């Protein structure tokens, strides 16, 4: 059994992800808000870095750990590189989740409103957001967004118990999936996560 040394946080961990090359683990946690990167080859902590606010979600943009984007709980998006924080920007409403489209360099941010924000990392600017069709009586935001690398579909899990599918090339909604809510226990359920099969 090989154990990764110092694989812990003082209080709690929020998110853990493995780098695409499989050699590193990045984790965010508290208290104080920080980022840890673990080197799996050496089974040890590579470094710990403190942030100003707590992380909600993050995406690793490079093949290893050297480029990442972090969604913070103060409505900010922080870009990290080898040397530390590279750039910081803000979104209008509190973000909940991130997904990255490496084909066109769009970063999708689900938030507490009826818009899915799009930040193009190649152009360095926000694009027109996708306006979501949310039932105001059942919910007010998007909980989760995921991107399918095979066909370019974007799925957005909403508070009102529906999932919207968007085409990243046509930039339009192509379908809406309403999940059954026939019994009393599931009348007010939300979609908290979405995922695609690898194929």
PDB file of N, CA, C and O in Angstrom, residues 130-132 148 151-156 163-177 196:
ATOM      1  N   UNK A 130     -25.671  32.014 -22.371  1.00  0.00           N
ATOM      2  CA  UNK A 130     -26.823  31.214 -22.767  1.00  0.00           C
ATOM      3  C   UNK A 130     -27.940  31.514 -21.771  1.00  0.00           C
ATOM      4  O   UNK A 130     -27.751  31.372 -20.566  1.00  0.00           O
ATOM      5  N   UNK A 131     -29.105  31.937 -22.274  1.00  0.00           N
ATOM      6  CA  UNK A 131     -30.242  32.241 -21.401  1.00  0.00           C
ATOM      7  C   UNK A 131     -31.032  30.954 -21.191  1.00  0.00           C
ATOM      8  O   UNK A 131     -31.539  30.355 -22.141  1.00  0.00           O
ATOM      9  N   UNK A 132     -31.145  30.545 -19.934  1.00  0.00           N
ATOM     10  CA  UNK A 132     -31.776  29.279 -19.579  1.00  0.00           C
ATOM     11  C   UNK A 132     -33.261  29.466 -19.333  1.00  0.00           C
ATOM     12  O   UNK A 132     -33.699  30.518 -18.863  1.00  0.00           O
ATOM     13  N   UNK A 148     -19.454  17.641 -23.113  1.00  0.00           N
ATOM     14  CA  UNK A 148     -19.155  16.358 -23.737  1.00  0.00           C
ATOM     15  C   UNK A 148     -18.091  16.573 -24.805  1.00  0.00           C
ATOM     16  O   UNK A 148     -18.327  17.244 -25.810  1.00  0.00           O
ATOM     17  N   UNK A 151     -19.157  14.983 -28.682  1.00  0.00           N
ATOM     18  CA  UNK A 151     -20.094  15.620 -29.614  1.00  0.00           C
ATOM     19  C   UNK A 151     -20.311  17.113 -29.377  1.00  0.00           C
ATOM     20  O   UNK A 151     -21.086  17.741 -30.083  1.00  0.00           O
ATOM     21  N   UNK A 152     -19.661  17.696 -28.395  1.00  0.00           N
ATOM     22  CA  UNK A 152     -19.770  19.137 -28.165  1.00  0.00           C
ATOM     23  C   UNK A 152     -21.020  19.593 -27.456  1.00  0.00           C
ATOM     24  O   UNK A 152     -21.311  20.782 -27.416  1.00  0.00           O
ATOM     25  N   UNK A 153     -21.787  18.667 -26.874  1.00  0.00           N
ATOM     26  CA  UNK A 153     -22.989  19.059 -26.131  1.00  0.00           C
ATOM     27  C   UNK A 153     -22.639  19.586 -24.750  1.00  0.00           C
ATOM     28  O   UNK A 153     -21.694  19.121 -24.113  1.00  0.00           O
ATOM     29  N   UNK A 154     -23.439  20.526 -24.306  1.00  0.00           N
ATOM     30  CA  UNK A 154     -23.321  21.068 -22.954  1.00  0.00           C
ATOM     31  C   UNK A 154     -24.611  20.711 -22.233  1.00  0.00           C
ATOM     32  O   UNK A 154     -25.702  20.937 -22.757  1.00  0.00           O
ATOM     33  N   UNK A 155     -24.498  20.130 -21.043  1.00  0.00           N
ATOM     34  CA  UNK A 155     -25.694  19.854 -20.237  1.00  0.00           C
ATOM     35  C   UNK A 155     -25.671  20.759 -19.016  1.00  0.00           C
ATOM     36  O   UNK A 155     -24.627  20.971 -18.398  1.00  0.00           O
ATOM     37  N   UNK A 156     -26.844  21.300 -18.695  1.00  0.00           N
ATOM     38  CA  UNK A 156     -26.971  22.206 -17.567  1.00  0.00           C
ATOM     39  C   UNK A 156     -28.070  21.681 -16.651  1.00  0.00           C
ATOM     40  O   UNK A 156     -29.234  21.604 -17.055  1.00  0.00           O
ATOM     41  N   UNK A 163     -33.034  19.377 -17.142  1.00  0.00           N
ATOM     42  CA  UNK A 163     -31.684  19.459 -17.714  1.00  0.00           C
ATOM     43  C   UNK A 163     -31.815  20.029 -19.119  1.00  0.00           C
ATOM     44  O   UNK A 163     -32.604  19.536 -19.919  1.00  0.00           O
ATOM     45  N   UNK A 164     -31.060  21.092 -19.395  1.00  0.00           N
ATOM     46  CA  UNK A 164     -31.043  21.670 -20.736  1.00  0.00           C
ATOM     47  C   UNK A 164     -29.769  21.244 -21.448  1.00  0.00           C
ATOM     48  O   UNK A 164     -28.702  21.180 -20.836  1.00  0.00           O
ATOM     49  N   UNK A 165     -29.904  20.953 -22.750  1.00  0.00           N
ATOM     50  CA  UNK A 165     -28.764  20.582 -23.579  1.00  0.00           C
ATOM     51  C   UNK A 165     -28.547  21.661 -24.621  1.00  0.00           C
ATOM     52  O   UNK A 165     -29.479  22.059 -25.307  1.00  0.00           O
ATOM     53  N   UNK A 166     -27.306  22.141 -24.718  1.00  0.00           N
ATOM     54  CA  UNK A 166     -26.945  23.201 -25.656  1.00  0.00           C
ATOM     55  C   UNK A 166     -25.863  22.687 -26.595  1.00  0.00           C
ATOM     56  O   UNK A 166     -24.997  21.909 -26.201  1.00  0.00           O
ATOM     57  N   UNK A 167     -25.914  23.145 -27.845  1.00  0.00           N
ATOM     58  CA  UNK A 167     -24.893  22.820 -28.832  1.00  0.00           C
ATOM     59  C   UNK A 167     -23.838  23.922 -28.790  1.00  0.00           C
ATOM     60  O   UNK A 167     -24.144  25.088 -29.043  1.00  0.00           O
ATOM     61  N   UNK A 168     -22.591  23.565 -28.480  1.00  0.00           N
ATOM     62  CA  UNK A 168     -21.531  24.569 -28.348  1.00  0.00           C
ATOM     63  C   UNK A 168     -21.162  25.206 -29.685  1.00  0.00           C
ATOM     64  O   UNK A 168     -20.672  26.333 -29.712  1.00  0.00           O
ATOM     65  N   UNK A 169     -21.420  24.520 -30.805  1.00  0.00           N
ATOM     66  CA  UNK A 169     -21.089  25.077 -32.119  1.00  0.00           C
ATOM     67  C   UNK A 169     -22.186  26.015 -32.612  1.00  0.00           C
ATOM     68  O   UNK A 169     -21.921  27.104 -33.097  1.00  0.00           O
ATOM     69  N   UNK A 170     -23.440  25.593 -32.493  1.00  0.00           N
ATOM     70  CA  UNK A 170     -24.563  26.418 -32.951  1.00  0.00           C
ATOM     71  C   UNK A 170     -24.950  27.462 -31.915  1.00  0.00           C
ATOM     72  O   UNK A 170     -25.684  28.395 -32.215  1.00  0.00           O
ATOM     73  N   UNK A 171     -24.479  27.300 -30.681  1.00  0.00           N
ATOM     74  CA  UNK A 171     -24.783  28.221 -29.579  1.00  0.00           C
ATOM     75  C   UNK A 171     -26.281  28.375 -29.370  1.00  0.00           C
ATOM     76  O   UNK A 171     -26.799  29.470 -29.208  1.00  0.00           O
ATOM     77  N   UNK A 172     -26.977  27.238 -29.404  1.00  0.00           N
ATOM     78  CA  UNK A 172     -28.419  27.255 -29.207  1.00  0.00           C
ATOM     79  C   UNK A 172     -28.839  26.030 -28.404  1.00  0.00           C
ATOM     80  O   UNK A 172     -28.153  25.010 -28.398  1.00  0.00           O
ATOM     81  N   UNK A 173     -29.988  26.156 -27.754  1.00  0.00           N
ATOM     82  CA  UNK A 173     -30.538  25.044 -26.990  1.00  0.00           C
ATOM     83  C   UNK A 173     -31.133  24.039 -27.963  1.00  0.00           C
ATOM     84  O   UNK A 173     -31.862  24.408 -28.879  1.00  0.00           O
ATOM     85  N   UNK A 174     -30.819  22.756 -27.748  1.00  0.00           N
ATOM     86  CA  UNK A 174     -31.334  21.743 -28.665  1.00  0.00           C
ATOM     87  C   UNK A 174     -32.346  20.817 -28.004  1.00  0.00           C
ATOM     88  O   UNK A 174     -33.124  20.169 -28.685  1.00  0.00           O
ATOM     89  N   UNK A 175     -32.353  20.749 -26.675  1.00  0.00           N
ATOM     90  CA  UNK A 175     -33.309  19.867 -25.995  1.00  0.00           C
ATOM     91  C   UNK A 175     -33.422  20.244 -24.530  1.00  0.00           C
ATOM     92  O   UNK A 175     -32.532  20.890 -23.969  1.00  0.00           O
ATOM     93  N   UNK A 176     -34.560  19.843 -23.956  1.00  0.00           N
ATOM     94  CA  UNK A 176     -34.771  20.015 -22.518  1.00  0.00           C
ATOM     95  C   UNK A 176     -35.352  18.729 -21.981  1.00  0.00           C
ATOM     96  O   UNK A 176     -36.339  18.211 -22.524  1.00  0.00           O
ATOM     97  N   UNK A 177     -34.729  18.192 -20.957  1.00  0.00           N
ATOM     98  CA  UNK A 177     -35.150  16.941 -20.355  1.00  0.00           C
ATOM     99  C   UNK A 177     -35.835  17.234 -19.025  1.00  0.00           C
ATOM    100  O   UNK A 177     -35.230  17.786 -18.117  1.00  0.00           O
ATOM    101  N   UNK A 196     -21.539  12.820 -18.773  1.00  0.00           N
ATOM    102  CA  UNK A 196     -21.661  12.102 -20.028  1.00  0.00           C
ATOM    103  C   UNK A 196     -20.789  10.850 -19.985  1.00  0.00           C
ATOM    104  O   UNK A 196     -19.749  10.841 -19.319  1.00  0.00           O
TER     105      UNK A 196
END
